[in-house]
Amino acid sequence: MSEIILIRPHHGLCSQFFVGNGYSDEFVENMTNVLDKLNTQNLTVKIVEHCDDICSCCPKNMGGMCENEESVIQHDNKCLEEYGYKVGDEILWNDLREKVVSKIKAENKLPSVCQECSWGSICEKFDIEKL
Ligand code: SF4
Ligand code: SF4
């Protein structure tokens, strides 16, 4: 059986804008490795409502609970609403990417989905047409 990557809903979105920034060197290295695997192998991802395989090396991961849980859960819920997926769904990475493009890009929903995220100034500059 092939590997399944755990992913919080909003990380499907953040991953499309990742340019090597992050909370620590370890976080960046891990996120780079996870995205490399997902993008090259189109692995199955399982939608989770807790810390995922990107959070695993984050200094804000407090034993499986994000230090900013109240804020990130809002991003998660907004993304789930746009994707039409639910917690526990298992889908191919490329299908999740397609949802990001068709539901969030096509309808220009980045500002409303990402409200108050501290990385917003970086993601807003990204040329979404390249996705
Ligand atoms: S602004 Fe924040 S939540 Fe939105 S895509 Fe960027 S990192 Fe993710
Ligand atoms: S800030 Fe929270 S949601 Fe984001 S990667 Fe770190 S632990 Fe995960």
Short mmCIF file of N, CA and C and ligand atoms in Angstrom, two decimals:
data_model
loop_
_atom_site.label_atom_id
_atom_site.label_comp_id
_atom_site.label_asym_id
_atom_site.label_seq_id
_atom_site.Cartn_x
_atom_site.Cartn_y
_atom_site.Cartn_z
N MET A 1 0.85 -1.20 0.00
CA MET A 1 0.00 0.00 0.00
C MET A 1 0.88 1.25 0.00
N SER A 2 0.50 2.22 -0.83
CA SER A 2 1.36 3.40 -0.91
C SER A 2 1.15 4.31 0.30
N GLU A 3 2.09 5.17 0.49
CA GLU A 3 2.10 6.08 1.64
C GLU A 3 0.92 7.06 1.57
N ILE A 4 0.34 7.35 2.73
CA ILE A 4 -0.71 8.36 2.81
C ILE A 4 -0.18 9.53 3.64
N ILE A 5 -0.29 10.72 3.10
CA ILE A 5 0.18 11.92 3.79
C ILE A 5 -1.01 12.59 4.49
N LEU A 6 -0.83 12.91 5.77
CA LEU A 6 -1.87 13.63 6.52
C LEU A 6 -1.76 15.12 6.21
N ILE A 7 -2.90 15.75 5.95
CA ILE A 7 -2.84 17.17 5.60
C ILE A 7 -4.03 17.93 6.18
N ARG A 8 -3.73 19.05 6.82
CA ARG A 8 -4.80 19.95 7.26
C ARG A 8 -5.34 20.65 6.03
N PRO A 9 -6.64 20.97 5.99
CA PRO A 9 -7.21 21.57 4.78
C PRO A 9 -6.46 22.79 4.26
N HIS A 10 -6.12 23.73 5.15
CA HIS A 10 -5.50 24.95 4.63
C HIS A 10 -4.09 24.72 4.11
N HIS A 11 -3.46 23.62 4.51
CA HIS A 11 -2.12 23.36 3.99
C HIS A 11 -2.14 22.96 2.51
N GLY A 12 -3.31 22.52 2.03
CA GLY A 12 -3.43 22.29 0.59
C GLY A 12 -3.24 23.60 -0.17
N LEU A 13 -3.72 24.67 0.44
CA LEU A 13 -3.61 26.01 -0.16
C LEU A 13 -2.20 26.58 0.04
N CYS A 14 -1.75 26.59 1.29
CA CYS A 14 -0.43 27.17 1.60
C CYS A 14 0.67 26.52 0.76
N SER A 15 0.53 25.23 0.50
CA SER A 15 1.56 24.49 -0.23
C SER A 15 1.78 25.02 -1.64
N GLN A 16 0.74 25.62 -2.21
CA GLN A 16 0.86 26.13 -3.58
C GLN A 16 1.71 27.41 -3.62
N PHE A 17 1.89 28.04 -2.47
CA PHE A 17 2.63 29.31 -2.41
C PHE A 17 3.97 29.17 -1.72
N PHE A 18 4.35 27.95 -1.38
CA PHE A 18 5.57 27.75 -0.60
C PHE A 18 6.81 28.07 -1.42
N VAL A 19 7.60 29.00 -0.90
CA VAL A 19 8.84 29.38 -1.60
C VAL A 19 10.03 29.28 -0.65
N GLY A 20 9.90 28.44 0.38
CA GLY A 20 11.04 28.21 1.26
C GLY A 20 11.02 29.00 2.55
N ASN A 21 9.90 29.66 2.83
CA ASN A 21 9.78 30.37 4.11
C ASN A 21 9.12 29.46 5.14
N GLY A 22 9.40 29.73 6.41
CA GLY A 22 8.76 28.91 7.44
C GLY A 22 9.20 29.29 8.83
N TYR A 23 8.79 28.49 9.79
CA TYR A 23 8.98 28.83 11.20
C TYR A 23 10.36 28.45 11.74
N SER A 24 11.06 27.58 11.03
CA SER A 24 12.41 27.17 11.46
C SER A 24 13.05 26.43 10.29
N ASP A 25 14.36 26.22 10.38
CA ASP A 25 15.05 25.47 9.32
C ASP A 25 14.48 24.06 9.20
N GLU A 26 14.19 23.46 10.35
CA GLU A 26 13.66 22.09 10.35
C GLU A 26 12.28 22.05 9.69
N PHE A 27 11.47 23.05 9.99
CA PHE A 27 10.14 23.14 9.37
C PHE A 27 10.27 23.23 7.86
N VAL A 28 11.14 24.12 7.40
CA VAL A 28 11.30 24.34 5.95
C VAL A 28 11.81 23.07 5.27
N GLU A 29 12.76 22.40 5.90
CA GLU A 29 13.31 21.18 5.31
C GLU A 29 12.22 20.10 5.20
N ASN A 30 11.44 19.96 6.26
CA ASN A 30 10.37 18.96 6.25
C ASN A 30 9.30 19.29 5.22
N MET A 31 8.89 20.56 5.18
CA MET A 31 7.83 20.94 4.22
C MET A 31 8.33 20.75 2.79
N THR A 32 9.58 21.07 2.55
CA THR A 32 10.16 20.87 1.22
C THR A 32 10.11 19.39 0.85
N ASN A 33 10.47 18.52 1.79
CA ASN A 33 10.49 17.08 1.51
C ASN A 33 9.08 16.53 1.28
N VAL A 34 8.13 16.97 2.13
CA VAL A 34 6.75 16.49 1.98
C VAL A 34 6.19 16.92 0.63
N LEU A 35 6.40 18.19 0.26
CA LEU A 35 5.86 18.68 -1.01
C LEU A 35 6.55 18.04 -2.20
N ASP A 36 7.83 17.74 -2.05
CA ASP A 36 8.55 17.07 -3.15
C ASP A 36 7.92 15.70 -3.42
N LYS A 37 7.64 14.98 -2.32
CA LYS A 37 7.01 13.66 -2.48
C LYS A 37 5.62 13.79 -3.10
N LEU A 38 4.84 14.73 -2.59
CA LEU A 38 3.47 14.88 -3.10
C LEU A 38 3.47 15.28 -4.57
N ASN A 39 4.32 16.22 -4.93
CA ASN A 39 4.31 16.73 -6.30
C ASN A 39 4.89 15.75 -7.30
N THR A 40 5.84 14.93 -6.88
CA THR A 40 6.45 13.99 -7.83
C THR A 40 5.70 12.67 -7.89
N GLN A 41 5.03 12.29 -6.78
CA GLN A 41 4.38 10.97 -6.77
C GLN A 41 2.86 11.03 -6.75
N ASN A 42 2.31 12.23 -6.66
CA ASN A 42 0.85 12.40 -6.59
C ASN A 42 0.24 11.41 -5.59
N LEU A 43 0.73 11.46 -4.36
CA LEU A 43 0.30 10.53 -3.32
C LEU A 43 -1.12 10.84 -2.85
N THR A 44 -1.71 9.89 -2.15
CA THR A 44 -3.00 10.11 -1.50
C THR A 44 -2.79 10.94 -0.24
N VAL A 45 -3.67 11.93 -0.04
CA VAL A 45 -3.64 12.70 1.19
C VAL A 45 -4.93 12.45 1.96
N LYS A 46 -4.81 12.41 3.28
CA LYS A 46 -5.98 12.26 4.14
C LYS A 46 -6.21 13.59 4.86
N ILE A 47 -7.42 14.11 4.75
CA ILE A 47 -7.75 15.39 5.39
C ILE A 47 -7.92 15.18 6.89
N VAL A 48 -7.17 15.94 7.68
CA VAL A 48 -7.24 15.80 9.14
C VAL A 48 -7.55 17.16 9.77
N GLU A 49 -8.03 17.11 11.01
CA GLU A 49 -8.39 18.36 11.71
C GLU A 49 -7.40 18.66 12.84
N HIS A 50 -6.25 18.01 12.78
CA HIS A 50 -5.24 18.23 13.82
C HIS A 50 -3.90 18.44 13.12
N CYS A 51 -2.83 18.44 13.88
CA CYS A 51 -1.53 18.64 13.26
C CYS A 51 -1.25 17.52 12.25
N ASP A 52 -0.63 17.92 11.12
CA ASP A 52 -0.43 16.99 10.01
C ASP A 52 1.04 16.74 9.74
N ASP A 53 1.35 16.20 8.56
CA ASP A 53 2.74 15.87 8.25
C ASP A 53 3.58 17.11 7.95
N ILE A 54 2.95 18.25 7.71
CA ILE A 54 3.69 19.50 7.57
C ILE A 54 3.94 20.11 8.95
N CYS A 55 2.97 19.98 9.84
CA CYS A 55 3.11 20.48 11.22
C CYS A 55 4.15 19.68 12.01
N SER A 56 4.48 18.49 11.56
CA SER A 56 5.25 17.58 12.41
C SER A 56 6.59 18.16 12.86
N CYS A 57 7.16 19.08 12.08
CA CYS A 57 8.44 19.68 12.47
C CYS A 57 8.30 21.17 12.80
N CYS A 58 7.09 21.60 13.11
CA CYS A 58 6.85 23.02 13.38
C CYS A 58 7.03 23.32 14.86
N PRO A 59 7.74 24.40 15.18
CA PRO A 59 7.90 24.75 16.60
C PRO A 59 6.60 25.18 17.27
N LYS A 60 5.56 25.45 16.48
CA LYS A 60 4.26 25.82 17.05
C LYS A 60 3.38 24.60 17.31
N ASN A 61 3.88 23.43 16.98
CA ASN A 61 3.14 22.18 17.22
C ASN A 61 3.37 21.76 18.67
N MET A 62 2.32 21.94 19.48
CA MET A 62 2.41 21.63 20.90
C MET A 62 1.80 20.25 21.17
N GLY A 63 2.55 19.22 20.87
CA GLY A 63 2.07 17.86 21.12
C GLY A 63 0.85 17.50 20.29
N GLY A 64 0.82 17.97 19.06
CA GLY A 64 -0.30 17.61 18.17
C GLY A 64 -1.37 18.68 18.07
N MET A 65 -1.22 19.76 18.84
CA MET A 65 -2.17 20.88 18.79
C MET A 65 -1.41 22.14 18.42
N CYS A 66 -1.90 22.85 17.41
CA CYS A 66 -1.22 24.07 16.97
C CYS A 66 -1.36 25.16 18.03
N GLU A 67 -0.26 25.86 18.26
CA GLU A 67 -0.26 26.99 19.20
C GLU A 67 -1.30 28.04 18.78
N ASN A 68 -1.54 28.14 17.46
CA ASN A 68 -2.51 29.12 16.94
C ASN A 68 -3.78 28.43 16.46
N GLU A 69 -4.19 27.41 17.17
CA GLU A 69 -5.30 26.58 16.70
C GLU A 69 -6.57 27.38 16.37
N GLU A 70 -6.89 28.36 17.20
CA GLU A 70 -8.13 29.12 16.97
C GLU A 70 -8.13 29.80 15.61
N SER A 71 -6.96 30.29 15.23
CA SER A 71 -6.85 30.98 13.95
C SER A 71 -6.79 29.97 12.79
N VAL A 72 -5.95 28.95 12.92
CA VAL A 72 -5.77 28.04 11.78
C VAL A 72 -7.02 27.21 11.51
N ILE A 73 -7.82 26.96 12.53
CA ILE A 73 -9.02 26.16 12.29
C ILE A 73 -10.01 26.95 11.42
N GLN A 74 -9.95 28.27 11.54
CA GLN A 74 -10.81 29.08 10.66
C GLN A 74 -10.37 28.96 9.22
N HIS A 75 -9.05 28.95 8.99
CA HIS A 75 -8.56 28.75 7.62
C HIS A 75 -8.96 27.37 7.12
N ASP A 76 -8.83 26.38 8.00
CA ASP A 76 -9.21 25.01 7.62
C ASP A 76 -10.68 24.94 7.21
N ASN A 77 -11.54 25.52 8.03
CA ASN A 77 -12.97 25.43 7.75
C ASN A 77 -13.35 26.13 6.45
N LYS A 78 -12.71 27.28 6.22
CA LYS A 78 -13.01 28.00 4.97
C LYS A 78 -12.54 27.21 3.77
N CYS A 79 -11.37 26.60 3.88
CA CYS A 79 -10.87 25.79 2.76
C CYS A 79 -11.76 24.59 2.51
N LEU A 80 -12.16 23.91 3.58
CA LEU A 80 -13.03 22.73 3.40
C LEU A 80 -14.31 23.11 2.68
N GLU A 81 -14.86 24.26 3.08
CA GLU A 81 -16.09 24.73 2.44
C GLU A 81 -15.87 24.92 0.94
N GLU A 82 -14.73 25.49 0.58
CA GLU A 82 -14.44 25.74 -0.84
C GLU A 82 -14.16 24.44 -1.59
N TYR A 83 -13.40 23.54 -0.97
CA TYR A 83 -13.05 22.29 -1.66
C TYR A 83 -14.26 21.38 -1.82
N GLY A 84 -15.18 21.40 -0.83
CA GLY A 84 -16.26 20.43 -0.83
C GLY A 84 -15.83 19.08 -0.26
N TYR A 85 -14.75 19.06 0.50
CA TYR A 85 -14.30 17.84 1.16
C TYR A 85 -14.66 17.90 2.64
N LYS A 86 -14.48 16.75 3.32
CA LYS A 86 -14.70 16.74 4.78
C LYS A 86 -13.52 16.02 5.45
N VAL A 87 -13.41 16.23 6.75
CA VAL A 87 -12.35 15.58 7.51
C VAL A 87 -12.49 14.07 7.35
N GLY A 88 -11.36 13.40 7.10
CA GLY A 88 -11.36 11.95 6.92
C GLY A 88 -11.32 11.52 5.47
N ASP A 89 -11.65 12.46 4.54
CA ASP A 89 -11.60 12.10 3.12
C ASP A 89 -10.17 11.79 2.70
N GLU A 90 -10.03 10.82 1.82
CA GLU A 90 -8.71 10.49 1.23
C GLU A 90 -8.81 10.77 -0.26
N ILE A 91 -7.93 11.65 -0.74
CA ILE A 91 -7.98 12.02 -2.15
C ILE A 91 -6.57 12.12 -2.70
N LEU A 92 -6.44 12.14 -4.00
CA LEU A 92 -5.12 12.31 -4.60
C LEU A 92 -4.69 13.77 -4.47
N TRP A 93 -3.41 13.95 -4.26
CA TRP A 93 -2.85 15.30 -4.11
C TRP A 93 -3.23 16.20 -5.29
N ASN A 94 -3.16 15.67 -6.49
CA ASN A 94 -3.47 16.52 -7.65
C ASN A 94 -4.94 16.93 -7.68
N ASP A 95 -5.81 16.10 -7.11
CA ASP A 95 -7.22 16.49 -7.05
C ASP A 95 -7.41 17.64 -6.06
N LEU A 96 -6.67 17.59 -4.95
CA LEU A 96 -6.74 18.69 -3.99
C LEU A 96 -6.18 19.98 -4.62
N ARG A 97 -5.08 19.84 -5.35
CA ARG A 97 -4.52 21.00 -6.05
C ARG A 97 -5.54 21.61 -7.02
N GLU A 98 -6.24 20.73 -7.71
CA GLU A 98 -7.23 21.21 -8.68
C GLU A 98 -8.34 21.99 -7.98
N LYS A 99 -8.71 21.54 -6.78
CA LYS A 99 -9.74 22.28 -6.01
C LYS A 99 -9.24 23.66 -5.64
N VAL A 100 -7.96 23.74 -5.24
CA VAL A 100 -7.39 25.04 -4.88
C VAL A 100 -7.48 26.00 -6.07
N VAL A 101 -7.13 25.48 -7.24
CA VAL A 101 -7.14 26.34 -8.43
C VAL A 101 -8.56 26.71 -8.83
N SER A 102 -9.45 25.73 -8.90
CA SER A 102 -10.78 26.00 -9.44
C SER A 102 -11.69 26.71 -8.45
N LYS A 103 -11.53 26.44 -7.18
CA LYS A 103 -12.44 27.03 -6.19
C LYS A 103 -11.90 28.30 -5.54
N ILE A 104 -10.59 28.35 -5.34
CA ILE A 104 -10.05 29.53 -4.63
C ILE A 104 -9.44 30.51 -5.62
N LYS A 105 -8.67 29.98 -6.60
CA LYS A 105 -8.10 30.87 -7.61
C LYS A 105 -9.20 31.47 -8.48
N ALA A 106 -10.01 30.62 -9.07
CA ALA A 106 -10.97 31.08 -10.07
C ALA A 106 -11.93 32.11 -9.47
N GLU A 107 -12.18 31.99 -8.20
CA GLU A 107 -13.13 32.91 -7.59
C GLU A 107 -12.45 33.96 -6.72
N ASN A 108 -11.12 34.03 -6.83
CA ASN A 108 -10.34 35.07 -6.14
C ASN A 108 -10.68 35.14 -4.65
N LYS A 109 -10.64 33.97 -3.99
CA LYS A 109 -11.06 33.92 -2.59
C LYS A 109 -9.90 33.93 -1.60
N LEU A 110 -8.68 34.12 -2.09
CA LEU A 110 -7.53 34.10 -1.18
C LEU A 110 -7.69 35.08 -0.02
N PRO A 111 -8.07 36.34 -0.28
CA PRO A 111 -8.16 37.29 0.84
C PRO A 111 -9.16 36.84 1.91
N SER A 112 -10.28 36.28 1.52
CA SER A 112 -11.27 35.89 2.54
C SER A 112 -10.88 34.60 3.23
N VAL A 113 -10.26 33.67 2.52
CA VAL A 113 -9.88 32.40 3.13
C VAL A 113 -8.70 32.60 4.10
N CYS A 114 -7.79 33.48 3.75
CA CYS A 114 -6.53 33.62 4.50
C CYS A 114 -6.54 34.76 5.51
N GLN A 115 -7.68 35.30 5.81
CA GLN A 115 -7.78 36.47 6.70
C GLN A 115 -6.87 36.37 7.92
N GLU A 116 -6.08 37.41 8.13
CA GLU A 116 -5.24 37.56 9.33
C GLU A 116 -4.07 36.59 9.39
N CYS A 117 -3.78 35.87 8.33
CA CYS A 117 -2.59 35.01 8.35
C CYS A 117 -1.34 35.87 8.23
N SER A 118 -0.35 35.58 9.05
CA SER A 118 0.86 36.41 9.07
C SER A 118 1.69 36.26 7.80
N TRP A 119 1.43 35.25 6.98
CA TRP A 119 2.18 35.05 5.73
C TRP A 119 1.47 35.69 4.54
N GLY A 120 0.37 36.36 4.80
CA GLY A 120 -0.45 36.88 3.71
C GLY A 120 0.31 37.75 2.73
N SER A 121 1.23 38.58 3.22
CA SER A 121 1.92 39.50 2.30
C SER A 121 2.77 38.73 1.30
N ILE A 122 3.24 37.55 1.67
CA ILE A 122 4.04 36.73 0.73
C ILE A 122 3.11 36.06 -0.28
N CYS A 123 2.07 35.44 0.22
CA CYS A 123 1.19 34.68 -0.68
C CYS A 123 0.45 35.58 -1.65
N GLU A 124 0.09 36.78 -1.20
CA GLU A 124 -0.65 37.69 -2.08
C GLU A 124 0.17 38.11 -3.30
N LYS A 125 1.50 38.08 -3.15
CA LYS A 125 2.37 38.52 -4.25
C LYS A 125 2.57 37.42 -5.29
N PHE A 126 2.23 36.20 -4.90
CA PHE A 126 2.48 35.06 -5.77
C PHE A 126 1.60 35.14 -7.01
N ASP A 127 2.19 34.84 -8.15
CA ASP A 127 1.43 34.86 -9.40
C ASP A 127 0.57 33.59 -9.48
N ILE A 128 -0.68 33.73 -9.07
CA ILE A 128 -1.56 32.57 -8.98
C ILE A 128 -1.83 31.96 -10.36
N GLU A 129 -1.58 32.72 -11.42
CA GLU A 129 -1.77 32.18 -12.76
C GLU A 129 -0.81 31.03 -13.05
N LYS A 130 0.27 30.94 -12.25
CA LYS A 130 1.24 29.88 -12.48
C LYS A 130 0.82 28.55 -11.88
N LEU A 131 -0.21 28.56 -11.05
CA LEU A 131 -0.62 27.31 -10.39
C LEU A 131 -1.14 26.30 -11.40
S1 SF4 B 1 -1.81 33.56 3.48
FE1 SF4 B 1 -1.42 32.03 5.09
S2 SF4 B 1 -3.19 30.63 5.06
FE2 SF4 B 1 -3.16 31.77 3.12
S3 SF4 B 1 -2.03 30.48 1.69
FE3 SF4 B 1 -0.57 31.90 2.60
S4 SF4 B 1 0.34 30.83 4.35
FE4 SF4 B 1 -1.57 29.76 3.78
S1 SF4 B 2 1.64 27.02 12.64
FE1 SF4 B 2 0.28 25.38 13.39
S2 SF4 B 2 -0.91 24.71 11.57
FE2 SF4 B 2 0.87 25.87 10.83
S3 SF4 B 2 2.44 24.33 10.44
FE3 SF4 B 2 2.77 25.08 12.55
S4 SF4 B 2 1.63 23.67 13.87
FE4 SF4 B 2 0.88 23.39 11.77
#
